[in-house]
Short mmCIF file of C-alpha atoms and ligand atoms in Angstrom, two decimals:
data_model
loop_
_atom_site.label_atom_id
_atom_site.label_comp_id
_atom_site.label_asym_id
_atom_site.label_seq_id
_atom_site.Cartn_x
_atom_site.Cartn_y
_atom_site.Cartn_z
CA UNK W 1 150.02 -59.96 92.43
CA UNK W 2 149.42 -58.33 89.06
CA UNK W 3 150.51 -60.33 86.03
CA UNK W 4 154.15 -60.18 85.06
CA UNK W 5 154.64 -58.65 81.61
CA UNK W 6 154.52 -61.13 78.72
CA UNK W 7 157.99 -62.55 78.15
CA UNK W 8 159.07 -61.38 81.63
CA UNK W 9 159.98 -57.74 81.06
CA UNK W 10 157.93 -54.65 80.23
CA UNK W 11 159.44 -53.10 77.14
CA UNK W 12 159.87 -49.34 76.93
CA UNK W 13 160.93 -47.97 73.58
CA UNK W 14 160.12 -44.32 74.13
CA UNK W 15 163.06 -41.98 74.37
CA UNK W 16 163.40 -39.41 77.15
CA UNK W 17 165.08 -36.03 76.77
CA UNK W 18 167.87 -34.99 76.33
CA UNK W 19 168.49 -38.06 74.19
CA UNK W 20 165.22 -37.39 72.44
CA UNK W 21 166.34 -34.08 70.90
CA UNK W 22 169.48 -35.63 69.47
CA UNK W 23 167.54 -38.61 68.07
CA UNK W 24 164.92 -36.30 66.56
CA UNK W 25 167.69 -34.45 64.71
CA UNK W 26 169.05 -37.76 63.51
CA UNK W 27 165.58 -38.91 62.43
CA UNK W 28 165.11 -35.85 60.21
CA UNK W 29 168.25 -36.72 58.25
CA UNK W 30 167.15 -40.32 57.59
CA UNK W 31 165.04 -41.56 54.68
CA UNK W 32 161.40 -40.80 55.47
CA UNK W 33 158.55 -43.27 55.53
CA UNK W 34 155.01 -41.95 56.02
CA UNK W 35 152.82 -44.41 57.88
CA UNK W 36 149.08 -45.05 58.22
CA UNK W 37 147.04 -44.49 61.41
CA UNK W 38 147.02 -48.28 61.99
CA UNK W 39 150.80 -48.59 61.76
CA UNK W 40 151.17 -45.49 63.96
CA UNK W 41 149.04 -47.21 66.62
CA UNK W 42 151.26 -50.29 66.44
CA UNK W 43 154.34 -48.06 66.80
CA UNK W 44 152.80 -46.46 69.86
CA UNK W 45 151.91 -49.83 71.42
CA UNK W 46 155.41 -51.15 70.77
CA UNK W 47 156.86 -48.00 72.36
CA UNK W 48 154.84 -48.21 75.57
CA UNK W 49 155.29 -51.97 75.97
CA UNK W 50 151.69 -52.99 75.28
CA UNK W 51 153.15 -55.52 72.83
CA UNK W 52 155.94 -56.73 75.17
CA UNK W 53 158.19 -58.62 74.56
CA UNK W 54 158.25 -57.16 71.02
CA UNK W 55 160.64 -54.22 70.67
CA UNK W 56 159.74 -53.43 67.10
CA UNK W 57 158.19 -54.81 63.96
CA UNK W 58 158.72 -58.53 63.45
CA UNK W 59 161.62 -59.80 61.40
CA UNK W 60 161.14 -62.76 59.07
CA UNK W 61 161.88 -65.41 61.70
CA UNK W 62 159.42 -64.15 64.30
CA UNK W 63 156.88 -63.60 61.51
CA UNK W 64 157.21 -67.21 60.35
CA UNK W 65 157.14 -68.53 63.91
CA UNK W 66 153.97 -66.52 64.60
CA UNK W 67 152.32 -67.93 61.48
CA UNK W 68 153.26 -71.57 61.92
CA UNK W 69 154.02 -72.05 65.64
CA UNK W 70 151.81 -69.29 67.12
CA UNK W 71 154.88 -68.38 69.15
CA UNK W 72 157.88 -66.10 68.79
CA UNK W 73 161.25 -67.72 68.03
CA UNK W 74 162.03 -67.56 71.77
CA UNK W 75 158.98 -69.75 72.46
CA UNK W 76 156.75 -67.05 73.98
CA UNK W 77 153.13 -67.34 72.77
CA UNK W 78 152.27 -64.84 70.02
CA UNK W 79 149.48 -65.22 67.48
CA UNK W 80 149.10 -62.02 65.43
CA UNK W 81 151.86 -60.68 63.12
CA UNK W 82 152.96 -57.16 64.03
CA UNK W 83 154.44 -56.07 60.74
CA UNK W 84 155.32 -52.97 58.76
CA UNK W 85 154.65 -53.27 55.03
CA UNK W 86 156.12 -51.18 52.20
CA UNK W 87 156.21 -51.44 48.42
CA UNK W 88 159.29 -53.02 46.76
CA UNK W 89 160.14 -49.56 45.43
CA UNK W 90 160.06 -48.01 48.92
CA UNK W 91 162.11 -50.88 50.33
CA UNK W 92 164.83 -50.16 47.75
CA UNK W 93 165.32 -46.55 48.72
CA UNK W 94 165.44 -47.11 52.49
CA UNK W 95 168.74 -47.68 54.26
CA UNK W 96 169.60 -49.42 57.51
CA UNK W 97 167.57 -46.92 59.55
CA UNK W 98 164.48 -44.97 58.64
CA UNK W 99 162.38 -42.18 60.13
CA UNK W 100 158.70 -43.01 60.54
CA UNK W 101 156.44 -40.01 60.04
CA UNK W 102 152.81 -39.79 60.92
CA UNK W 103 150.38 -36.98 60.10
CA UNK W 104 153.24 -34.81 58.84
CA UNK W 105 155.35 -35.13 62.01
CA UNK W 106 158.28 -37.35 62.96
CA UNK W 107 157.08 -40.20 65.17
CA UNK W 108 159.73 -42.88 65.56
CA UNK W 109 163.04 -44.33 64.49
CA UNK W 110 163.08 -47.77 62.95
CA UNK W 111 166.58 -49.18 63.35
CA UNK W 112 168.49 -52.14 61.92
CA UNK W 113 165.94 -52.73 59.21
CA UNK W 114 165.70 -56.22 57.79
CA UNK W 115 163.36 -56.36 54.76
CA UNK W 116 161.78 -59.62 53.67
CA UNK W 117 159.23 -60.96 51.23
CA UNK W 118 156.30 -63.10 52.34
CA UNK W 119 153.40 -65.14 51.06
CA UNK W 120 150.03 -63.38 51.43
CA UNK W 121 148.05 -66.60 50.99
CA UNK W 122 149.98 -68.27 53.80
CA UNK W 123 149.61 -65.18 56.02
CA UNK W 124 145.83 -65.14 55.49
CA UNK W 125 145.36 -68.89 55.78
CA UNK W 126 147.39 -69.23 58.98
CA UNK W 127 146.11 -66.17 60.83
CA UNK W 128 142.47 -66.02 59.67
CA UNK W 129 141.93 -69.65 58.70
CA UNK W 130 140.67 -68.57 55.28
CA UNK W 131 141.84 -66.92 52.07
CA UNK W 132 138.38 -65.50 51.40
CA UNK W 133 138.81 -61.84 50.59
CA UNK W 134 135.34 -61.06 51.87
CA UNK W 135 136.88 -61.50 55.34
CA UNK W 136 137.96 -57.95 56.35
CA UNK W 137 141.25 -59.16 57.87
CA UNK W 138 142.14 -61.18 54.77
CA UNK W 139 141.20 -58.26 52.50
CA UNK W 140 143.63 -56.13 54.50
CA UNK W 141 146.46 -58.66 54.10
CA UNK W 142 145.98 -58.67 50.32
CA UNK W 143 146.25 -54.86 50.35
CA UNK W 144 149.65 -54.86 52.07
CA UNK W 145 152.87 -53.89 50.25
CA UNK W 146 155.14 -56.66 48.89
CA UNK W 147 157.87 -56.21 51.49
CA UNK W 148 157.82 -56.31 55.30
CA UNK W 149 160.39 -54.43 57.36
CA UNK W 150 161.63 -55.88 60.61
CA UNK W 151 163.35 -53.42 62.94
CA UNK W 152 163.56 -51.92 66.41
CA UNK W 153 161.35 -48.97 67.30
CA UNK W 154 162.25 -45.87 69.29
CA UNK W 155 159.25 -43.58 69.73
CA UNK W 156 160.15 -39.88 69.75
CA UNK W 157 156.85 -38.20 68.93
CA UNK W 158 153.17 -38.40 69.81
CA UNK W 159 150.25 -40.09 68.14
CA UNK W 160 147.50 -37.56 68.65
CA UNK W 161 144.04 -38.79 69.53
CA UNK W 162 140.79 -37.15 70.64
CA UNK W 163 140.82 -39.65 73.52
CA UNK W 164 144.11 -38.63 75.17
CA UNK W 165 142.65 -38.69 78.69
CA UNK W 166 141.76 -42.36 78.33
CA UNK W 167 144.99 -43.59 76.79
CA UNK W 168 147.11 -45.19 79.50
CA UNK W 169 150.43 -47.02 79.24
CA UNK W 170 151.03 -50.41 80.89
CA UNK W 171 153.29 -48.62 83.39
CA UNK W 172 150.46 -46.25 84.28
CA UNK W 173 147.81 -48.96 84.63
CA UNK W 174 150.11 -51.05 86.82
CA UNK W 175 150.65 -48.08 89.15
CA UNK W 176 146.92 -47.32 89.11
CA UNK W 177 145.89 -50.91 89.90
CA UNK W 178 148.48 -51.14 92.68
CA UNK W 179 147.38 -47.81 94.16
CA UNK W 180 143.83 -49.11 94.27
CA UNK W 181 145.07 -52.14 96.16
CA UNK W 182 144.03 -54.54 93.41
CA UNK W 183 145.81 -57.89 93.35
CA UNK W 184 143.55 -59.43 90.72
CA UNK W 185 142.19 -57.56 87.70
CA UNK W 186 139.96 -58.79 84.92
CA UNK W 187 140.34 -57.27 81.46
CA UNK W 188 137.36 -56.71 79.19
CA UNK W 189 137.91 -56.19 75.48
CA UNK W 190 135.15 -54.52 73.50
CA UNK W 191 134.30 -52.90 70.19
CA UNK W 192 130.64 -52.44 71.07
CA UNK W 193 128.39 -50.21 73.11
CA UNK W 194 127.54 -51.85 76.43
CA UNK W 195 124.15 -53.48 76.85
CA UNK W 196 122.98 -55.29 79.97
CA UNK W 197 124.39 -58.58 78.70
CA UNK W 198 127.91 -57.15 78.67
CA UNK W 199 127.39 -55.60 82.08
CA UNK W 200 126.21 -58.95 83.41
CA UNK W 201 129.35 -60.67 82.13
CA UNK W 202 131.63 -57.92 83.47
CA UNK W 203 130.02 -57.87 86.89
CA UNK W 204 129.90 -61.65 87.18
CA UNK W 205 133.67 -61.66 86.60
CA UNK W 206 134.23 -58.66 88.88
CA UNK W 207 132.47 -60.49 91.74
CA UNK W 208 135.52 -62.79 92.00
CA UNK W 209 138.38 -60.32 91.45
CA UNK W 210 139.43 -56.94 92.87
CA UNK W 211 138.89 -54.74 89.84
CA UNK W 212 137.85 -54.56 86.20
CA UNK W 213 139.82 -52.99 83.38
CA UNK W 214 137.33 -51.92 80.70
CA UNK W 215 139.40 -51.54 77.59
CA UNK W 216 137.55 -50.65 74.37
CA UNK W 217 139.47 -50.86 71.13
CA UNK W 218 139.86 -47.56 69.30
CA UNK W 219 140.90 -47.66 65.66
CA UNK W 220 139.91 -49.05 62.29
CA UNK W 221 136.83 -51.24 62.31
CA UNK W 222 134.53 -52.55 59.66
CA UNK W 223 131.55 -50.73 58.18
CA UNK W 224 128.53 -51.10 60.45
CA UNK W 225 130.53 -51.25 63.72
CA UNK W 226 129.94 -48.48 66.26
CA UNK W 227 132.23 -45.45 65.98
CA UNK W 228 134.94 -44.88 68.58
CA UNK W 229 133.13 -41.79 69.95
CA UNK W 230 129.95 -43.77 70.63
CA UNK W 231 131.79 -46.69 72.24
CA UNK W 232 133.77 -44.48 74.60
CA UNK W 233 130.83 -42.17 75.35
CA UNK W 234 128.56 -45.06 76.28
CA UNK W 235 131.23 -46.67 78.46
CA UNK W 236 131.80 -43.37 80.27
CA UNK W 237 128.06 -43.32 81.03
CA UNK W 238 128.04 -46.96 82.17
CA UNK W 239 131.01 -46.49 84.52
CA UNK W 240 129.65 -43.22 85.91
CA UNK W 241 126.21 -44.59 86.72
CA UNK W 242 126.67 -48.33 87.30
CA UNK W 243 130.18 -49.01 88.63
CA UNK W 244 131.73 -48.23 92.02
CA UNK W 245 134.53 -45.83 91.05
CA UNK W 246 137.12 -47.76 93.08
CA UNK W 247 136.40 -51.01 91.22
CA UNK W 248 136.56 -50.04 87.53
CA UNK W 249 139.15 -48.42 85.28
CA UNK W 250 138.18 -47.32 81.77
CA UNK W 251 140.97 -46.85 79.23
CA UNK W 252 141.31 -47.12 75.47
CA UNK W 253 143.47 -49.51 73.49
CA UNK W 254 144.47 -48.03 70.15
CA UNK W 255 144.75 -50.83 67.67
CA UNK W 256 142.83 -52.00 64.65
CA UNK W 257 140.47 -54.94 64.83
CA UNK W 258 141.86 -57.88 62.83
CA UNK W 259 138.78 -60.15 63.13
CA UNK W 260 141.10 -63.14 63.54
CA UNK W 261 138.77 -64.85 66.04
CA UNK W 262 140.71 -67.39 68.18
CA UNK W 263 144.18 -66.05 67.38
CA UNK W 264 143.04 -62.52 68.16
CA UNK W 265 141.54 -63.65 71.48
CA UNK W 266 145.02 -64.86 72.52
CA UNK W 267 146.53 -61.59 71.29
CA UNK W 268 143.93 -59.54 73.19
CA UNK W 269 144.71 -61.52 76.36
CA UNK W 270 148.47 -60.98 75.97
CA UNK W 271 148.06 -57.23 75.58
CA UNK W 272 145.85 -57.02 78.71
CA UNK W 273 148.39 -59.13 80.58
CA UNK W 274 150.96 -56.45 79.75
CA UNK W 275 148.63 -53.85 81.26
CA UNK W 276 148.68 -55.92 84.46
CA UNK W 277 145.47 -57.96 84.16
CA UNK W 278 145.42 -61.37 85.83
CA UNK W 279 142.19 -62.48 84.14
CA UNK W 280 140.62 -61.91 80.76
CA UNK W 281 137.00 -62.32 79.64
CA UNK W 282 136.44 -64.33 76.48
CA UNK W 283 132.87 -64.39 75.24
CA UNK W 284 131.09 -66.12 72.44
CA UNK W 285 132.70 -65.55 69.01
CA UNK W 286 135.39 -63.24 70.44
CA UNK W 287 136.91 -61.07 67.66
CA UNK W 288 134.94 -63.03 65.10
CA UNK W 289 133.26 -61.86 61.95
CA UNK W 290 130.54 -63.48 59.84
CA UNK W 291 130.56 -67.29 60.07
CA UNK W 292 134.32 -67.81 59.80
CA UNK W 293 134.87 -69.23 63.31
CA UNK W 294 132.83 -71.64 65.37
CA UNK W 295 131.20 -69.79 68.29
CA UNK W 296 133.56 -71.13 70.97
CA UNK W 297 136.77 -71.54 68.96
CA UNK W 298 138.15 -68.42 70.64
CA UNK W 299 137.76 -70.15 74.03
CA UNK W 300 139.02 -73.60 72.99
CA UNK W 301 142.31 -72.18 71.69
CA UNK W 302 143.34 -71.24 75.24
CA UNK W 303 143.81 -74.94 76.05
CA UNK W 304 146.74 -74.91 73.66
CA UNK W 305 148.47 -72.11 75.62
CA UNK W 306 148.85 -73.34 79.20
CA UNK W 307 151.86 -71.02 79.57
CA UNK W 308 150.00 -67.83 78.61
CA UNK W 309 150.30 -66.28 82.08
CA UNK W 310 146.79 -64.83 82.23
CA UNK W 311 143.62 -66.71 83.19
CA UNK W 312 140.81 -66.65 80.65
CA UNK W 313 137.24 -66.48 81.94
CA UNK W 314 134.80 -68.05 79.49
CA UNK W 315 131.23 -66.94 79.04
CA UNK W 316 128.49 -68.58 76.99
CA UNK W 317 125.81 -66.65 75.11
CA UNK W 318 123.56 -64.58 77.36
CA UNK W 319 120.06 -63.17 77.02
CA UNK W 320 117.32 -61.56 79.02
CA UNK W 321 114.81 -64.11 80.39
CA UNK W 322 111.35 -62.85 81.32
CA UNK W 323 110.72 -65.81 83.66
CA UNK W 324 114.05 -65.37 85.47
CA UNK W 325 113.43 -61.61 85.29
CA UNK W 326 117.15 -61.12 84.73
CA UNK W 327 120.00 -61.52 82.32
CA UNK W 328 120.84 -65.21 82.17
CA UNK W 329 122.74 -67.75 80.10
CA UNK W 330 122.36 -71.31 78.86
CA UNK W 331 123.96 -72.62 82.04
CA UNK W 332 121.75 -70.72 84.46
CA UNK W 333 118.29 -70.58 82.85
CA UNK W 334 116.01 -73.57 82.07
CA UNK W 335 113.31 -71.62 80.21
CA UNK W 336 112.26 -71.80 76.60
CA UNK W 337 113.16 -69.51 73.72
CA UNK W 338 109.80 -67.69 73.95
CA UNK W 339 110.79 -66.37 77.38
CA UNK W 340 114.13 -65.10 76.13
CA UNK W 341 115.13 -61.86 74.52
CA UNK W 342 118.44 -61.91 72.66
CA UNK W 343 120.88 -59.05 72.80
CA UNK W 344 121.63 -58.30 69.21
CA UNK W 345 122.93 -55.63 66.93
CA UNK W 346 119.63 -55.76 65.06
CA UNK W 347 117.84 -54.80 68.22
CA UNK W 348 120.14 -51.86 68.89
CA UNK W 349 119.59 -50.66 65.35
CA UNK W 350 115.84 -50.82 65.86
CA UNK W 351 116.26 -48.77 69.01
CA UNK W 352 118.09 -46.17 67.00
CA UNK W 353 115.52 -45.95 64.22
CA UNK W 354 112.50 -46.02 66.54
CA UNK W 355 114.24 -43.74 69.03
CA UNK W 356 113.16 -45.75 72.04
CA UNK W 357 114.79 -47.75 74.83
CA UNK W 358 113.90 -51.45 75.00
CA UNK W 359 113.30 -52.35 78.63
CA UNK W 360 115.84 -54.61 80.30
CA UNK W 361 118.34 -54.56 77.44
CA UNK W 362 120.25 -51.33 77.72
CA UNK W 363 120.72 -48.69 80.39
CA UNK W 364 118.78 -45.47 79.65
CA UNK W 365 121.94 -43.38 80.22
CA UNK W 366 123.74 -45.50 77.60
CA UNK W 367 120.84 -45.34 75.13
CA UNK W 368 120.73 -41.57 75.48
CA UNK W 369 124.36 -41.26 74.33
CA UNK W 370 123.65 -43.37 71.23
CA UNK W 371 120.47 -41.46 70.42
CA UNK W 372 122.25 -38.13 70.67
CA UNK W 373 124.94 -39.08 68.12
CA UNK W 374 124.35 -38.10 64.50
CA UNK W 375 126.46 -40.92 63.08
CA UNK W 376 126.79 -43.82 65.54
CA UNK W 377 128.07 -46.37 62.96
CA UNK W 378 131.23 -46.62 60.88
CA UNK W 379 130.09 -45.64 57.37
ZN1 ZN V 1 114.95 -68.13 82.57
#
């Protein structure tokens, strides 16, 4: 059986016609708030139920509970604040309901608004474990407006994306998985291009379940990360050439990276649970950045959420071993460091500058996609 949605019920906050036309008219008469691409992605995810059981942006009580209890007020595990920030000035001119506009078009209604102030230091400290503004997630928190708006979302418009064909809703993935006859599905989160180490992890997990849901994150990332086009292009190539088509589904998740390490690993698992996954791969330093989290903190945190409703699969660091003549990890290979070749970003960069494919580290079809891109990294 596929996982039940988080909190027990798959939320749908998208309005169908003919109601939609009437609500769109209503929206245009409401105070207007223009939102960023990141907030628009959150609105979309709330609308399609990817963030079930949330039905909108968090009010002050759920926000506080998320910070200090890592749960919603109803006790359901939740680790990352889903919030809408505005300036104090904007908050003053908004009424009970507001129209959210994105890219010059009406996107959603935000109803029964409850504004509240909050403490940025506490937000950063609780979620990221640091107040260091060099941390990209912390820096983002200190850039937020002074006021957060809780409220229920009704999505009426579209968030356009160049990746429309790969954007599926939890309802769609659940139908797709069921049609394929999958009873167990492992989710794989990524913000990288796939090298053989990733493929090894994915296929090791896939050996024990019916299907794999490859789910790269599309949206704001830090400078130096791969661009969305490269990530999706390389995954298309990997799936086409190295996966049985009836065993793998590739779809995008549109949300920004928070780099919250352990808390974000729980969040990533919850979202994949909503898409129907029964298992979720957690690697070394999942959603980490710099040296802020210990390498396996994102795995250890799962012990504190026995009621999560999705099974994490933990992987240690992996490498290519010349003696084993395969990808291996600390648990499976007894050989010394001289025999081992690490998968690293540095190595991929060297590949790009030297325009060659290091043997045994990356599939040639994947390397070709990277080499053919003019700007593979976020600038
Ligand atoms: Zn070995």
